PDB file of C-alpha atoms and ligand atoms in Angstrom:
ATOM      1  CA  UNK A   5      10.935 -15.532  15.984  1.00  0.00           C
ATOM      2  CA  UNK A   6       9.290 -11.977  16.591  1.00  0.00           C
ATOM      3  CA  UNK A   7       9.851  -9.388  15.062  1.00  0.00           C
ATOM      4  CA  UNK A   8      10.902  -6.771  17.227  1.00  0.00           C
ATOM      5  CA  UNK A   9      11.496  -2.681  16.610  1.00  0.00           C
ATOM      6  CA  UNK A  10      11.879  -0.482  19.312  1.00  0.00           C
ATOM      7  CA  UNK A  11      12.322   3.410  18.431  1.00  0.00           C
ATOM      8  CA  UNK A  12      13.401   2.622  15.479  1.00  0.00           C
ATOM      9  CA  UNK A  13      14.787   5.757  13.409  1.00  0.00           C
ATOM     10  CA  UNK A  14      16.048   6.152   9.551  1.00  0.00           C
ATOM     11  CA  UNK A  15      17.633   8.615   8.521  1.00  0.00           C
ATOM     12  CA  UNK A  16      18.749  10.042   4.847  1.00  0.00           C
ATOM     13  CA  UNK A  17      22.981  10.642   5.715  1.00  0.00           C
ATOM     14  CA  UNK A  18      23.088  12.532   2.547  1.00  0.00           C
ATOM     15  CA  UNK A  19      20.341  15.189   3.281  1.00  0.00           C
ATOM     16  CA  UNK A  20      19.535  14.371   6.548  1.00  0.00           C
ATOM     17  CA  UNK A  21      15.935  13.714   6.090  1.00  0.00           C
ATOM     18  CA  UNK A  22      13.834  11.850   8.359  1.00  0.00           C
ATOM     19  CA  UNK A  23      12.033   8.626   6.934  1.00  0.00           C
ATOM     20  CA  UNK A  24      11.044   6.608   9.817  1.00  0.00           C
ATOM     21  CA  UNK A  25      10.379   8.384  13.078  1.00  0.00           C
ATOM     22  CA  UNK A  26      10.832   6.641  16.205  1.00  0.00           C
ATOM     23  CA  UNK A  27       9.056   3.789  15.149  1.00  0.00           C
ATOM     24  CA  UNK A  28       7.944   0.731  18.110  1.00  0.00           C
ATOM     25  CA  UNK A  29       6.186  -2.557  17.219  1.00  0.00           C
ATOM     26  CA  UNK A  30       6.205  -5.746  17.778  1.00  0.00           C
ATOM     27  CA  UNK A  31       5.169  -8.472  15.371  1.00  0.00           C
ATOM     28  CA  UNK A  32       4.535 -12.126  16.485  1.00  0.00           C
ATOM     29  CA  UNK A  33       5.359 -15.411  15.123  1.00  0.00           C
ATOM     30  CA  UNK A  34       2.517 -16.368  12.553  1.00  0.00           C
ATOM     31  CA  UNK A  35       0.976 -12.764  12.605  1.00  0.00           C
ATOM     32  CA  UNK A  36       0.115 -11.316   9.282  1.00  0.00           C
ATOM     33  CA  UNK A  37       0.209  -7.298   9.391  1.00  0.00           C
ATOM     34  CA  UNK A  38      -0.602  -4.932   6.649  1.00  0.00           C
ATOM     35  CA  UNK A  39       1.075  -1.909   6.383  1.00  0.00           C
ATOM     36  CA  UNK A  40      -0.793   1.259   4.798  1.00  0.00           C
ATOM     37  CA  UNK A  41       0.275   5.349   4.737  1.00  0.00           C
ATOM     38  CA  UNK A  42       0.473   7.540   1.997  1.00  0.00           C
ATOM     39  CA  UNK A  43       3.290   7.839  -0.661  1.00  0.00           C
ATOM     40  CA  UNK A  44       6.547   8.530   0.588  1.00  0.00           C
ATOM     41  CA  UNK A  45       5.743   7.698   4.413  1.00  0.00           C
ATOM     42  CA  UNK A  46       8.428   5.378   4.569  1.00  0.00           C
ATOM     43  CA  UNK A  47       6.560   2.058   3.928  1.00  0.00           C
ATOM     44  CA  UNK A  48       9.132   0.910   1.547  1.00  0.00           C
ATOM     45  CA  UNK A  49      12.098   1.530   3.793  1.00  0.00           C
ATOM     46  CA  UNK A  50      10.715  -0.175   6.630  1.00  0.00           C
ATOM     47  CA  UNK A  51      10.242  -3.260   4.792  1.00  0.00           C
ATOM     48  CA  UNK A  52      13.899  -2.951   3.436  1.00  0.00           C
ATOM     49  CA  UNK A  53      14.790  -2.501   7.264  1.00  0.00           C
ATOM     50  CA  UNK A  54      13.317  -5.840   8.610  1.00  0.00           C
ATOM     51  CA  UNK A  55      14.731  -7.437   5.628  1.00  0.00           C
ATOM     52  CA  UNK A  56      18.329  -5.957   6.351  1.00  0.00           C
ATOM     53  CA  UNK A  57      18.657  -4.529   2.910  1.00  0.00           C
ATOM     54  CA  UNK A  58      19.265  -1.082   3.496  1.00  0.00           C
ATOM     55  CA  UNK A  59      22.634   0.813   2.586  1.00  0.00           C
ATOM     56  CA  UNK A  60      23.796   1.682   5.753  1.00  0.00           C
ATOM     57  CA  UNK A  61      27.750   2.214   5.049  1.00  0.00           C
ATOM     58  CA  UNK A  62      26.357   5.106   2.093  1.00  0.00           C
ATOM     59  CA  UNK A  63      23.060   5.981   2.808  1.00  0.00           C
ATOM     60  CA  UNK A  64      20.937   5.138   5.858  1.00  0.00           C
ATOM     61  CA  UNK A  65      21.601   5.619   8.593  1.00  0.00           C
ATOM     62  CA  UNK A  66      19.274   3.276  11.345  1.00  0.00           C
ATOM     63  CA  UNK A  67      19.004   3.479  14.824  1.00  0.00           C
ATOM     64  CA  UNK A  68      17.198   1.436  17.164  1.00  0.00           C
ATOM     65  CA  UNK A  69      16.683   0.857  20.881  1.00  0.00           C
ATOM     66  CA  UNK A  70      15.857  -2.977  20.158  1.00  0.00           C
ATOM     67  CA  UNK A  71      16.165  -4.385  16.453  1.00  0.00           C
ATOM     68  CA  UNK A  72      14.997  -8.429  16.320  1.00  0.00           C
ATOM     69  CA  UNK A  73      13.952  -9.634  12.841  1.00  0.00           C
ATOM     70  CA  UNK A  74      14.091 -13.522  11.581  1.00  0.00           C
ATOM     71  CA  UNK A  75      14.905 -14.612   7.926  1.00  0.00           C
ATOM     72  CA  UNK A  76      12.878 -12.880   5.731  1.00  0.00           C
ATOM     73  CA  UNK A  77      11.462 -13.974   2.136  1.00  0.00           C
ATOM     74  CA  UNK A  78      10.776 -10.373   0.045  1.00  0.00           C
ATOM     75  CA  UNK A  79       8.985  -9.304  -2.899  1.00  0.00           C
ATOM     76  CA  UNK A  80      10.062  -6.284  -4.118  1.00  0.00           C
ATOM     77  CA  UNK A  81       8.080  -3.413  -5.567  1.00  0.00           C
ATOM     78  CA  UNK A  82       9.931  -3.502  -8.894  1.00  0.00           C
ATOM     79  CA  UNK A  83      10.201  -7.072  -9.944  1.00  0.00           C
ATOM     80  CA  UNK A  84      13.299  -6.211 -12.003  1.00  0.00           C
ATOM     81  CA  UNK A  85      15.374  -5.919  -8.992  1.00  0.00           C
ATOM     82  CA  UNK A  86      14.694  -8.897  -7.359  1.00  0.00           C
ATOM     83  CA  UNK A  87      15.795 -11.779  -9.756  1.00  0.00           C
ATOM     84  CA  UNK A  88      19.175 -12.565  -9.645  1.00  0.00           C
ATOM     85  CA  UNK A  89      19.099 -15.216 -12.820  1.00  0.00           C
ATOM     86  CA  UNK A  90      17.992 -14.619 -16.388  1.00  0.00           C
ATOM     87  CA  UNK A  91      15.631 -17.779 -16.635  1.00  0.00           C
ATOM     88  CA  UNK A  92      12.344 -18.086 -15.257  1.00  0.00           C
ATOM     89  CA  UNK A  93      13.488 -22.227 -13.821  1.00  0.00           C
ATOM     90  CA  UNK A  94      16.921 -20.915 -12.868  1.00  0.00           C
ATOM     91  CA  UNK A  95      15.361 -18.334 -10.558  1.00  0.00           C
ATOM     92  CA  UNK A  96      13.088 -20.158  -9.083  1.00  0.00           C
ATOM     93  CA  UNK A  97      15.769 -22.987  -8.753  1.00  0.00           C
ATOM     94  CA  UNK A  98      18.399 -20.464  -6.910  1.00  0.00           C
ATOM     95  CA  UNK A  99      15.365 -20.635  -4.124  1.00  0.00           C
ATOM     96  CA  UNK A 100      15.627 -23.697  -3.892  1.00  0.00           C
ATOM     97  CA  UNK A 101      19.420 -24.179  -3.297  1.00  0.00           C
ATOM     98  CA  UNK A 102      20.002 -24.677   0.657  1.00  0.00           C
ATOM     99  CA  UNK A 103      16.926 -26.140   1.078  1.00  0.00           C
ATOM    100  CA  UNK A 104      18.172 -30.239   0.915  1.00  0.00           C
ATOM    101  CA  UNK A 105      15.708 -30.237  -2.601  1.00  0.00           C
ATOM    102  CA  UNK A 106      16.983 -32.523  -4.349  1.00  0.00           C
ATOM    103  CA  UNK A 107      17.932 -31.905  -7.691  1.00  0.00           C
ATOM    104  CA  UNK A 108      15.656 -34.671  -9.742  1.00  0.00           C
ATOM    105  CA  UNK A 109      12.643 -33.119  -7.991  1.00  0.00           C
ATOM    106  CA  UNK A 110      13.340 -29.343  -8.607  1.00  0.00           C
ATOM    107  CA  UNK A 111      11.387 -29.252 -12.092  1.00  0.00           C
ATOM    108  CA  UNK A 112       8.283 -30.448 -10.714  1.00  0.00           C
ATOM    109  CA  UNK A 113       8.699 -28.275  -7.883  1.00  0.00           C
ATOM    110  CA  UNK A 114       9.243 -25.457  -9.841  1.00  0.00           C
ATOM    111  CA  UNK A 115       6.354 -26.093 -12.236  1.00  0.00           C
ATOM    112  CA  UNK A 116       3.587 -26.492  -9.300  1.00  0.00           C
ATOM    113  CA  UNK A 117       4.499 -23.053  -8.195  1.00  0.00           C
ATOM    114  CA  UNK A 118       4.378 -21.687 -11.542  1.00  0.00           C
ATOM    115  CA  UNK A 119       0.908 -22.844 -11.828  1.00  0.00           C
ATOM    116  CA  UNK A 120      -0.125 -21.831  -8.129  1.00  0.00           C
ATOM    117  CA  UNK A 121       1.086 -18.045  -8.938  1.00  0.00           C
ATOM    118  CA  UNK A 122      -1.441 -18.450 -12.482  1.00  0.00           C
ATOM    119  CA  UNK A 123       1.890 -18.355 -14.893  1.00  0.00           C
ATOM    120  CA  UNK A 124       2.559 -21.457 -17.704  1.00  0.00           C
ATOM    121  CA  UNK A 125       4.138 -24.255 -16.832  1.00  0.00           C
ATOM    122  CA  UNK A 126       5.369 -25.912 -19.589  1.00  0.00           C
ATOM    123  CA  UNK A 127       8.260 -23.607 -20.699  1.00  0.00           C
ATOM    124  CA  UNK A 128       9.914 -23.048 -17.766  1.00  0.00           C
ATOM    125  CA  UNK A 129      13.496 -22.566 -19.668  1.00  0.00           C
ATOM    126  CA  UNK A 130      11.997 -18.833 -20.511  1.00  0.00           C
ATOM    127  CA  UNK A 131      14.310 -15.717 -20.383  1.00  0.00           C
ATOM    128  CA  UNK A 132      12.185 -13.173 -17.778  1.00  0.00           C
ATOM    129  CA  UNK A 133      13.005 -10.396 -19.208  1.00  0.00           C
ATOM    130  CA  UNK A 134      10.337 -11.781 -22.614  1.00  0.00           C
ATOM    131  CA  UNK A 135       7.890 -11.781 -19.603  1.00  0.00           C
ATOM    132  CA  UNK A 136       5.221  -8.973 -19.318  1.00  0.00           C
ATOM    133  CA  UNK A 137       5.375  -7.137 -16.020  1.00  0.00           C
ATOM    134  CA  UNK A 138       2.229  -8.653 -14.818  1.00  0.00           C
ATOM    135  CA  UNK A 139       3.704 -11.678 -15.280  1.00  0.00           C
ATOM    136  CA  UNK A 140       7.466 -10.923 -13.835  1.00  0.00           C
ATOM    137  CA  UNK A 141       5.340  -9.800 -10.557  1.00  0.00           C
ATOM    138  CA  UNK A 142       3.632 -13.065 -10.062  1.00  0.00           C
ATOM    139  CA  UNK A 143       7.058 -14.948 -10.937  1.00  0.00           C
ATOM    140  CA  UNK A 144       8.422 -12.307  -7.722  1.00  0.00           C
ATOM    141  CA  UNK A 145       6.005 -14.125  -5.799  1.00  0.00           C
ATOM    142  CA  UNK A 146       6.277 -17.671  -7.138  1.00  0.00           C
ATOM    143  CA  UNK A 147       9.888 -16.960  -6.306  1.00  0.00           C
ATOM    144  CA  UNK A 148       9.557 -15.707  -2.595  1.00  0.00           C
ATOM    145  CA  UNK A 149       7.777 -18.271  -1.791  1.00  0.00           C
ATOM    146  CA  UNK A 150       9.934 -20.895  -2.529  1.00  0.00           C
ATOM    147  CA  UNK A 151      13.061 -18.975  -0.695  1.00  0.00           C
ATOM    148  CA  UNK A 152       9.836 -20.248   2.525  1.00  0.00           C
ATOM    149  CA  UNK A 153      11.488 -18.178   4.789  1.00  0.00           C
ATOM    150  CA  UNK A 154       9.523 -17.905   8.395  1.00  0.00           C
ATOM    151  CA  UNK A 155       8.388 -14.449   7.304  1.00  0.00           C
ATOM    152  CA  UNK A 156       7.415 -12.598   3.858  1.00  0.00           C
ATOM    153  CA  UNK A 157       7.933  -9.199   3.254  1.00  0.00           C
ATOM    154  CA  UNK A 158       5.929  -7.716   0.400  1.00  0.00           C
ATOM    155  CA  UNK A 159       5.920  -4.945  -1.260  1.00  0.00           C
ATOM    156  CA  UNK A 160       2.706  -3.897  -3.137  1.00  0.00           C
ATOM    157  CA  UNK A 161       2.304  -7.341  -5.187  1.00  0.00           C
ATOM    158  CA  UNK A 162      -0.603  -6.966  -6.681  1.00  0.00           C
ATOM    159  CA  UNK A 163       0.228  -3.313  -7.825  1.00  0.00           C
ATOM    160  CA  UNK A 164       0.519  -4.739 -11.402  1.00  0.00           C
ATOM    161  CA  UNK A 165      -2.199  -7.392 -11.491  1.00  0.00           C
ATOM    162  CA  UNK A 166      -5.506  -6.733 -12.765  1.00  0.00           C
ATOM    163  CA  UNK A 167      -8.379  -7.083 -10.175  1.00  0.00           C
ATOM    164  CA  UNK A 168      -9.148 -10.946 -10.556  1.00  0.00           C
ATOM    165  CA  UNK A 169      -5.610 -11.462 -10.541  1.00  0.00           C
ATOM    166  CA  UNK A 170      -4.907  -9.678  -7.229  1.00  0.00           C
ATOM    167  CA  UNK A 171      -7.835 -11.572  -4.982  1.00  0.00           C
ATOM    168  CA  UNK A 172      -5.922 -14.686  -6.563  1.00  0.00           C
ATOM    169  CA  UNK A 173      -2.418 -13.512  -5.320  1.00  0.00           C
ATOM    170  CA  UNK A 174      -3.916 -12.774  -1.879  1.00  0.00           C
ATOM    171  CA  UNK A 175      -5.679 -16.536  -1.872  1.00  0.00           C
ATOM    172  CA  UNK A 176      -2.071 -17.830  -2.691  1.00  0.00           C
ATOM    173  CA  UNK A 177      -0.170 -15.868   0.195  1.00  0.00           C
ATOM    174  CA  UNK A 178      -3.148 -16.566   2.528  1.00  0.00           C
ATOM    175  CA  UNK A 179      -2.615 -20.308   1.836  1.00  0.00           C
ATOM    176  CA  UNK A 180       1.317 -20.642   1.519  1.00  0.00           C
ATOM    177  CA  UNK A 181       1.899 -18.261   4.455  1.00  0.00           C
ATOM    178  CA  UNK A 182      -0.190 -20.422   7.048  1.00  0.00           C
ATOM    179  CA  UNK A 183       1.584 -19.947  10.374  1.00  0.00           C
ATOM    180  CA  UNK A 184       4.458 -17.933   8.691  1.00  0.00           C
ATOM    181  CA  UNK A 185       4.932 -14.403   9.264  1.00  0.00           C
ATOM    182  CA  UNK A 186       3.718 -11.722   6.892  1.00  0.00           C
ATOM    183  CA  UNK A 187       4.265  -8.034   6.709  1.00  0.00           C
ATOM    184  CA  UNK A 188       2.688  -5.856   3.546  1.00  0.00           C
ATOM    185  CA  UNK A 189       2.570  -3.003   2.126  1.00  0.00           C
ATOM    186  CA  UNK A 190      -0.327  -2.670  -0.138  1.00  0.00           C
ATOM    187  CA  UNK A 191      -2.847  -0.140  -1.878  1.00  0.00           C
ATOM    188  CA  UNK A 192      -5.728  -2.861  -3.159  1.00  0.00           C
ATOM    189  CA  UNK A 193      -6.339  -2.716   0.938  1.00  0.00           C
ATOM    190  CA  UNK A 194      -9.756  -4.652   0.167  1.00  0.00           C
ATOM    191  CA  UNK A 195      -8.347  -7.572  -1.433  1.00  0.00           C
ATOM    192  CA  UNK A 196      -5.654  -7.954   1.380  1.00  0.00           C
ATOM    193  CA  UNK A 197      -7.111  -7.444   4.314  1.00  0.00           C
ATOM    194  CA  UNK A 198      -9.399 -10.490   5.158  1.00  0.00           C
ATOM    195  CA  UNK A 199      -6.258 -12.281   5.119  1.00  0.00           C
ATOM    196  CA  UNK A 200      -4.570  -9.562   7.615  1.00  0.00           C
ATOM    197  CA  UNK A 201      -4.615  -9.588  11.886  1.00  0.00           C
ATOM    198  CA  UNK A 202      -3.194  -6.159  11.977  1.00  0.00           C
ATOM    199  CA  UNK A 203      -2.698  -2.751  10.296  1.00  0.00           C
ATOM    200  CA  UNK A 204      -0.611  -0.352  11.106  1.00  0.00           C
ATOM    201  CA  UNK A 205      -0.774   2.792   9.845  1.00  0.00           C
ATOM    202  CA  UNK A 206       2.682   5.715   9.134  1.00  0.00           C
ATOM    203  CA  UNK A 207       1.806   9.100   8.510  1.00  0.00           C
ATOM    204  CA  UNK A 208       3.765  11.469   5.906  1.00  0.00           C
ATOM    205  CA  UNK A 209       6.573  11.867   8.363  1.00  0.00           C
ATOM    206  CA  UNK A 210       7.309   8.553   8.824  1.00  0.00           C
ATOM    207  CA  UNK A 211       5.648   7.790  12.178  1.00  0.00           C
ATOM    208  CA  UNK A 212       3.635   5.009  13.036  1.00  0.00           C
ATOM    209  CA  UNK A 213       0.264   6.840  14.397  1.00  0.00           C
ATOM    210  CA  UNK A 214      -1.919   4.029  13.988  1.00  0.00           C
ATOM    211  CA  UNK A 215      -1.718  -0.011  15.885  1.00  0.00           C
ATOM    212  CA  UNK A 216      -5.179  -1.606  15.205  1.00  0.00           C
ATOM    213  CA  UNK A 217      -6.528  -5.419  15.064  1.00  0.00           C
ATOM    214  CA  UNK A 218      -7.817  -5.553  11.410  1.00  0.00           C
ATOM    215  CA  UNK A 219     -11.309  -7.274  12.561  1.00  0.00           C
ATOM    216  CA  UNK A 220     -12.421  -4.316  13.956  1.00  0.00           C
ATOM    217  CA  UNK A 221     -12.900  -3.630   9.668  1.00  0.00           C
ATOM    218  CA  UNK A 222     -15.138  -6.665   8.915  1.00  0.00           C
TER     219      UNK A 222
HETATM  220  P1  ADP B  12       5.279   4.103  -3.310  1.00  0.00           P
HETATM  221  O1  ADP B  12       5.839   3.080  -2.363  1.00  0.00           O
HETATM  222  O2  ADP B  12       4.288   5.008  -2.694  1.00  0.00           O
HETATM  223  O3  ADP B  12       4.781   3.525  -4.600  1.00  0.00           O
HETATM  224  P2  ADP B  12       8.028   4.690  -3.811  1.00  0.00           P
HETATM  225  O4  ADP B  12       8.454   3.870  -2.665  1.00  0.00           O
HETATM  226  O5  ADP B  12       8.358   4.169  -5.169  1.00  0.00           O
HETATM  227  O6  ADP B  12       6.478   5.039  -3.720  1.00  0.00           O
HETATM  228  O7  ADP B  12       8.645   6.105  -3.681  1.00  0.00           O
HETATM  229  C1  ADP B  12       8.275   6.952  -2.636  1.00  0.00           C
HETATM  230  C2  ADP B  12       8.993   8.254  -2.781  1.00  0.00           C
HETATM  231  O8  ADP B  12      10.377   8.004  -2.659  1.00  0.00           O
HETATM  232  C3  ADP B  12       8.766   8.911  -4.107  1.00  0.00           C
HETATM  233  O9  ADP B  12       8.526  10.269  -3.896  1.00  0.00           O
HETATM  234  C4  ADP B  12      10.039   8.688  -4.871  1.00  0.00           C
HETATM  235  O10 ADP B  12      10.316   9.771  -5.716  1.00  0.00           O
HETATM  236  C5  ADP B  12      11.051   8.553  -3.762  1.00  0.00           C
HETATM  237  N1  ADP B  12      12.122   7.641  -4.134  1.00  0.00           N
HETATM  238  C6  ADP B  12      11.992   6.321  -4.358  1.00  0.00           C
HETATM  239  N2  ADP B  12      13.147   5.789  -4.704  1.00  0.00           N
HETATM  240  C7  ADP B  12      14.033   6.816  -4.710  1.00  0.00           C
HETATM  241  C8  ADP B  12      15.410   6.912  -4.991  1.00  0.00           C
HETATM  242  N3  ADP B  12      16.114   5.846  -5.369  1.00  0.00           N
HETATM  243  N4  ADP B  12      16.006   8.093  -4.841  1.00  0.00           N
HETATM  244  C9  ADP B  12      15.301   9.152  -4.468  1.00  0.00           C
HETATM  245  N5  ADP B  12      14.013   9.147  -4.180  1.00  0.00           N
HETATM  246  C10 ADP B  12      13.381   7.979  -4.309  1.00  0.00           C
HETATM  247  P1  ADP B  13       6.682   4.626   0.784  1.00  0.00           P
HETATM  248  O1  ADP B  13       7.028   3.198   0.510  1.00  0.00           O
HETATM  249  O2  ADP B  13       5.815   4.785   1.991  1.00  0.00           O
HETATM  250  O3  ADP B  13       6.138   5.332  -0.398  1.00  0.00           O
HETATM  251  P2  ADP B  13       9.518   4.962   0.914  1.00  0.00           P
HETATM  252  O4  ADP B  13       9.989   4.111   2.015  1.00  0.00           O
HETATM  253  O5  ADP B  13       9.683   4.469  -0.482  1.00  0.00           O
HETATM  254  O6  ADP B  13       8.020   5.381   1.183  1.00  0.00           O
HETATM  255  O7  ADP B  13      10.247   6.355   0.983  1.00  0.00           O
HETATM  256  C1  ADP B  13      10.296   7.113   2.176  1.00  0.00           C
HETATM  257  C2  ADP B  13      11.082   8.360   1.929  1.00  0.00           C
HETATM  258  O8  ADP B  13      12.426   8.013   1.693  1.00  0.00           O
HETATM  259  C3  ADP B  13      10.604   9.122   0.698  1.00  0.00           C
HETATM  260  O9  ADP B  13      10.048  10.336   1.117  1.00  0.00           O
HETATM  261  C4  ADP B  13      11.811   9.357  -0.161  1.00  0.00           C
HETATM  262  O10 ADP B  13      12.058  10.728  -0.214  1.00  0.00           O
HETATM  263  C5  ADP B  13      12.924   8.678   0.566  1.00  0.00           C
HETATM  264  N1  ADP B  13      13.596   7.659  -0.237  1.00  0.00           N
HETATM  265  C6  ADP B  13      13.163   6.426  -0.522  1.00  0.00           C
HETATM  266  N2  ADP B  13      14.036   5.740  -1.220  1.00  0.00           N
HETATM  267  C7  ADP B  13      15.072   6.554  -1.384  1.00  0.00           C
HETATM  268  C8  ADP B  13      16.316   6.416  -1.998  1.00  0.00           C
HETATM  269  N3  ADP B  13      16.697   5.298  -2.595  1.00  0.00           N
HETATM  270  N4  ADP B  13      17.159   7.476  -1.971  1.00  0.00           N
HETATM  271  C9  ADP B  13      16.795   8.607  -1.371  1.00  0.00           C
HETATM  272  N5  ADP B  13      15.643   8.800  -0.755  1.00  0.00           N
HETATM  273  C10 ADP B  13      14.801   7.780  -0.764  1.00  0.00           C
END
């Protein structure tokens, strides 16, 4: 499923700012798009939009001429926000629920991601909050990827990693996202982009000024 935005507009109900400006794109099946623009161009909240997790009863208000998005994996800026259990295995085991896993083969599941994303395996029964944030960013990812949604939404990953560590995370995403969707936003542009078809590009204001085929950078 593509994902589809046609003048799509956010807007700040309490102070009536602006954050995304008429924004049109379409993203295809498969098609891996970074997503660059300085600080507070809206980056963030577009992600947020395709992933349907924007406050729109208190905050947001979004409109949009066409709005198609499929399921959406996510890793958030601020790994802190995304968990939703206290235990590095029962995270990464709430992905797995809904997925027919069954429940005898969930450990060893759990432990080859643990090693693909470069964290320890063998104490998986470890509260995340003991983890250092480099680490609770590559658990983010362990743990998007096993949610294997079509698409991934991600949110400056590597923003916490040291270099090595963020050409590693974009090897990983590169080879788990093969013919899955993936949208970015990301500063260490080098390190992502080989891996990328597209970029597309949001001024301050929030508008997207910028559509281009990322080989035209190589
Ligand atoms: P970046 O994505 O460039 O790292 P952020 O998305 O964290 O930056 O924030 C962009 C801008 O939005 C910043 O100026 C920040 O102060 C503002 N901002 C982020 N979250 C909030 C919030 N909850 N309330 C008000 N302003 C926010
Ligand atoms: P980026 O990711 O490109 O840095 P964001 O999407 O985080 O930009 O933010 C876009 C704009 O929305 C910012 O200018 C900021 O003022 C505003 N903003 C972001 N998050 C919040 C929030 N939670 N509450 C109020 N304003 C916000």
């Amino acid at each position: 499923q593509p994902i589809v935005l046609k003048e799509l507009t956010v807007r700040d109900q309490q102070n009536g700012k602006l954050i995304l400006d008429r924004v049109s794109c379409t993203i295809k099946p498969g098609e891996k798009v970074l997503i660059v623009g300085p600080s507070g161009a809206g980056k963030s909240t577009l992600l947020q939009v395709i992933a349907k997790l924007l406050d729109t009863t208190n905050q947001f208000e979004v409109k949009a001429e066409s709005y198609q998005v499929p399921p959406c994996s996510y890793v958030f800026q601020d790994p802190d926000s995304q968990f939703c259990m206290p235990y590095v295995d029962e995270e990464l085991a709430f992905m797995l629920e809904n997925q027919q896993v069954a429940s005898e083969d969930m450990l060893a599941i759990i432990k080859k991601m643990l090693t693909t994303v470069g964290l320890q395996k063998d104490q998986p029964h470890t509260p995340i909050q003991t983890l250092s944030m480099g680490m609770k960013q590559r658990l983010a990812l362990a743990s998007a990827m096993l949610h294997n949604q079509e698409c991934m939404l991600l949110d400056e990953p590597s923003a916490l990693l040291d270099p090595d560590g963020a050409v590693q995370l974009w090897k990983e995403v590169a080879k788990h996202s093969e013919g899955k969707t993936v949208v970015a936003v990301e500063h260490r542009i080098t390190e992502a982009l080989p891996h990328m078809d597209r970029i597309l590009l949001f001024n301050h204001r929030g508008q997207l000024v910028a559509n281009s085929n990322a080989t035209v950078f190589f």
